[in-house]
Each structure stands twice: as structure tokens, then as C-alpha cells.
Amino acid sequence: MSKPLLLVLGDQLSSSLVTLRQAPDNAVVVLCEVADEASYVPHHSHKLGLFFAAMRHFAYQLRQQGFEVHYSNLDDADNCHSLIREAERLAQLYGCDEIRVTRPGEWRLYEAMLNRQTAELPWRLHEDDRFFTTPDDFSQWAEGRKLLRLEYFYREQRKRTGLLMEDNEPMGGQWNFDHDNREPIKGDLAFPTPPRHHYEKMTQAAFDAVKRHFLDHCLSDFGRYQDAISESSNFLFHSRLSAALNIGLLSPQEVCQAAEQRYLDEQAPINAVEGFIRQILGWREYVRGLYWTQMPDYKRRNSLGFERDLPAFYWDAKTDMHCLKRAVEMTMDNGYAHHIQRLMVTGNFALLCGVKPEALCDWYLAVYIDACEWVELPNTLGMVLHADGGQMGSKPYCASGKYINKMSDHCQHCRYSPNQVTGEKACPFNSLYWHFLEQHRGSLQQNPRMKLIYGSLDRMAPDKRSAIHQQAQQFLDQLETSTGYGQPHHTAGYTKETTS
Ligand SMILES: Cc1cc2nc3c(=O)[nH]c(=O)nc-3n(C[C@H](O)[C@H](O)[C@H](O)COP(=O)(O)OP(=O)(O)OC[C@H]3O[C@@H](n4cnc5c(N)ncnc54)[C@H](O)[C@@H]3O)c2cc1C
Ligand code: SF4
């Protein structure tokens, strides 16, 4: 009788994992902390802490359920520190004749496992069914479509799952309530105090509590302030569920059903619940489908030909641009920034400066506790840098300082003015914005969604355009960049104790 080794990866901590569901009695379950995976980008210490703490608790839970479990600890003297070699070493140690694993979240590992087949010790890969869709479902949906737009995918998903549907129609009479979800923060709005959790307690209990607290404290205002950015609140009304979802402690189905129930029980309005469900049932599934159907080529795309290294302040927050300083500080403190900070502050700045995709993607992968390549890469390369030539977004998410001023209270604390385009006090986002449009006119001008903005640029007086160009060029010439992530200062923000 075959004796399998079941390799469970750090983002597969779900009892419902297919390899665990189908485990024969003689299987040996293996979880490995290995240096290779912990260091191929300089992961934030909160991220590593979260993964390892959750893995250790999960191993404990599996043992309680009667599984035979081997846990390779980082400190074990015989640890190979490579996931593949460690699994093979353990297979030999326990006399296993095959290795079973659920599809990993990164192409790099997936390919390595596929290439590892030997007659004596085959690797068997199983589809990950913890999502609403499989990569094959996405391929079928994408087949024959010129444009893979989220909105159409999302509507299919609503119909397929029945979430927020009634008699085949969307609840509330509309698919999308985005127009209700663009309010900036005004006045003395009170933000919910995020619950604090300690990893020493049972991980599952902590994440159950996260879910409970979010639904009770944040959901009803999630939609309205979804795009807002605040000087004082790191989390606003965002759920902070991404890490728990991505490592498998929560399932997207249970989270969406719980949110739908809040609407049915009249505890949260439709715009909040629809907006929230669209993020998970729509965006999250959509980026995963895109990742698995477009890799490995996707990672090499750079349609706007960006070449700049990462600005050095992405590691140490040493910049006088206040919005960026706060976004990097919050990121380094919490391993978290909400979507609009990632997209419209750090992302927007990188886009306007032309930061090369591999440098920016490595940064996002390293600094956020929820970062797994299947979700990080399409968001960074596709949504932020428009490097996939518009596959993910119909136009680049570029914006000037005026947008940041409208959606946040950062500009009041900044030495720059969002209303000036040139001069010593001018917000750098402003000249960079027009400079970006000039630089990429060849690729972007024909885009129907960019027509209006190119019209404004073309109506500008030549001497104003030339002054803007000069201002932006000067800024870019003095922008300090870092060529790698081994630089001495980047670890400075990585040392805080993990409490949440
Ligand atoms: C450059 C960039 C990089 C990103 N990298 C990651 C990443 O590595 N991991 C990650 O989970 N998300 C990533 N996102 C998406 C999004 O920013 C985070 O999911 C969100 O900020 C997590 O916080 P939250 O749980 O409070 O989300 P909420 O705002 O409360 O949203 C609820 C849930 O919706 C899902 N979601 C929302 N937006 C997206 C999206 N665009 N793509 C996929 N899922 C989404 C998440 O699971 C999230 O938990 C990235 C976005 C950008 C612009
Ligand atoms: S003025 Fe410009 S740099 Fe300063 S906070 Fe506002 S948008 Fe950011």
C-alpha cells in the first residue's frame, strides 16, 4: 500500500485542504519552516511571525486530530532549508513513496514541483479548491474574450454562487454600488479601534475574533469610506482579513456568506456589503485566475518600459512627501496598508517615476503580511504599473496630488502644496503626473479613457508644459534609489514586536 507524504505549505492552513481531506490513515503530514522561503525577498518580520505562528498552531491542531505530523523547525540541525529537498528528505526518513501537495500560491514553486517528478518519488499536485473558482474555470471564462474585465467576471461569479442574488437578479437592483463608495473622511469621524490579538493564543480563535470584530465594527461603513486615506487611522473601516484568508485560516465562502447575512439581517447597507463581497468574490478570484492563466510570462511584462530602481525611502520612510512618508511608516509598523494607500500613494508614485516591475513587486511581496505572489503580482504589475498593457485595468491608475488631497488629510501636514504644479512648494505628484503622460503619449494617447486628460495637456501653454517637464525632470534626477534590498537601512522598521 502506498504511503504518501502530505506537504502542507504556509498558506494552506485549512482543515478543508484537499490533500488533508483525502489523507489515508498511514499518511505523514509535513510542515516546513525553511530559510529559502523565508529569505528570497526580505519579508517583513510580522509576515514571517504570522506564517510561522499559524503553521505551528496548525500542526498542533492536526496532531490533536490524530494525524502523524512532522514539523521542520527553522532551528533543526538537519533542516535542508529548501522546501523541495526538505520534503524529499522527510519522505525518505518516513519511508514514503510519493509526495502529495495542493497547488502552491506561486509559479516558482509550482514549476519546481512539476519538474521534480521521479519514478521512485513522484510529486502529485492537487487543485486547490478553497477558492470560488479554479484556474480552469477562469480559463473557460476567458476563452475567446478580448478583454478580461473584472466587472463581467464578477457578475458571472454572483450568478454562479447566488451571493447577493434574488430571483436571478442582483439584490438592491444593481450589480455595483461604487458611486456610493467614494466618500473622503470629513470632520471628526470615529474609527473603530482595531482588536489586538496575541499569537500565543490559539490561532483559530484569534482569527475567529478578527472576523467577528470586523463584521460588527467595520462592515457598515466599509463601502462609503473604501477609497479614503487618513493621517490618524491605519485601518479605517477595512477588514484586515486578507492575511487570514490568504494563509487559509478563513475561507472566502464563509466570509462572503457572513457579510451577506449582515445585509439580510439589516445590520449593514447594500453598498457596504456589495462593495466588500466584490473585493473577495470578484477581485480576489479574478487576480488569481489572471495569475495562473498568464504565468510565467506575466512576470516579465513591462509594457511601458520602466527602468528605475526602487526609491530608497520605500525602505526607511525618509521623505518630505508626507503622504508617502505615512504610507511607508504605517506599512513598516503594521505590515499593512489599505488598498488605496497601496494603489494611489506608493503605487501611483512608482508608476509616475517609472519604477521597474521586478523592483516594485519584490517590495510589495516583502512588506505586507498578506503578500502571496498570486495576489500581489497582478495587483502590482498589472493594476499599479500597467505593465501588462492594460489587461487588468483599462487605463493606468495615475493621479496628481489633487486626488490625494481630496481623499486624505495628509496634505495639511506636508511641506508641499497640492495646488501648485511648479516652484519650490509644488507637490511633486503634480509635475510627475503630466510628465508621465508626456513620456507615454505613444502608448496611452489612443486609449479612449485617456482622451480627456490628453486634451487638457494639449491645451496647456508651451512654456507651462516646458516648466512642468523641467520640474519633474529635476525631481527625478535627484531621487535616490536603492539597487537591492540588502541595503543596510531597510531593516530599521522591521524590528518591532508583533502584537496584532
Ligand atoms: C500594489 C498592490 C499590492 C497588493 N498586494 C496584495 C497582496 O499581496 N495580498 C492581498 O491579499 N492583497 C493585495 N492587494 C489587494 C488589497 O490591497 C488588499 O487585499 C487589502 O488592502 C487587504 O486589506 P483588508 O483585508 O483590510 O481589505 P478590505 O479592504 O477590507 O477588503 C476585503 C478583502 O477583499 C480582498 N481584496 C480587496 N481588494 C483586492 C484586490 N485588489 N485583489 C485581491 N483581493 C482583494 C482581500 O482579500 C481583502 O481582505 C494589493 C493591492 C495593491 C494595489
Ligand atoms: S502635497 Fe503632495 S506630497 Fe504632500 S501630502 Fe499632498 S499629495 Fe502628498
PDB file of C-alpha atoms in Angstrom, residues 89 110 278 300 365 397 402:
ATOM      1  CA  ARG A  89      14.489  14.098   2.860  1.00  0.00           C
ATOM      2  CA  TYR A 110       4.628  25.067  -8.826  1.00  0.00           C
ATOM      3  CA  ARG A 278     -16.990  42.321  -4.789  1.00  0.00           C
ATOM      4  CA  ARG A 300       8.291  39.534 -17.319  1.00  0.00           C
ATOM      5  CA  LEU A 365       5.846  40.940  -1.656  1.00  0.00           C
ATOM      6  CA  TYR A 397      -4.320  54.475 -12.142  1.00  0.00           C
ATOM      7  CA  LYS A 402      -5.116  66.831  -6.085  1.00  0.00           C
TER       8      LYS A 402
END
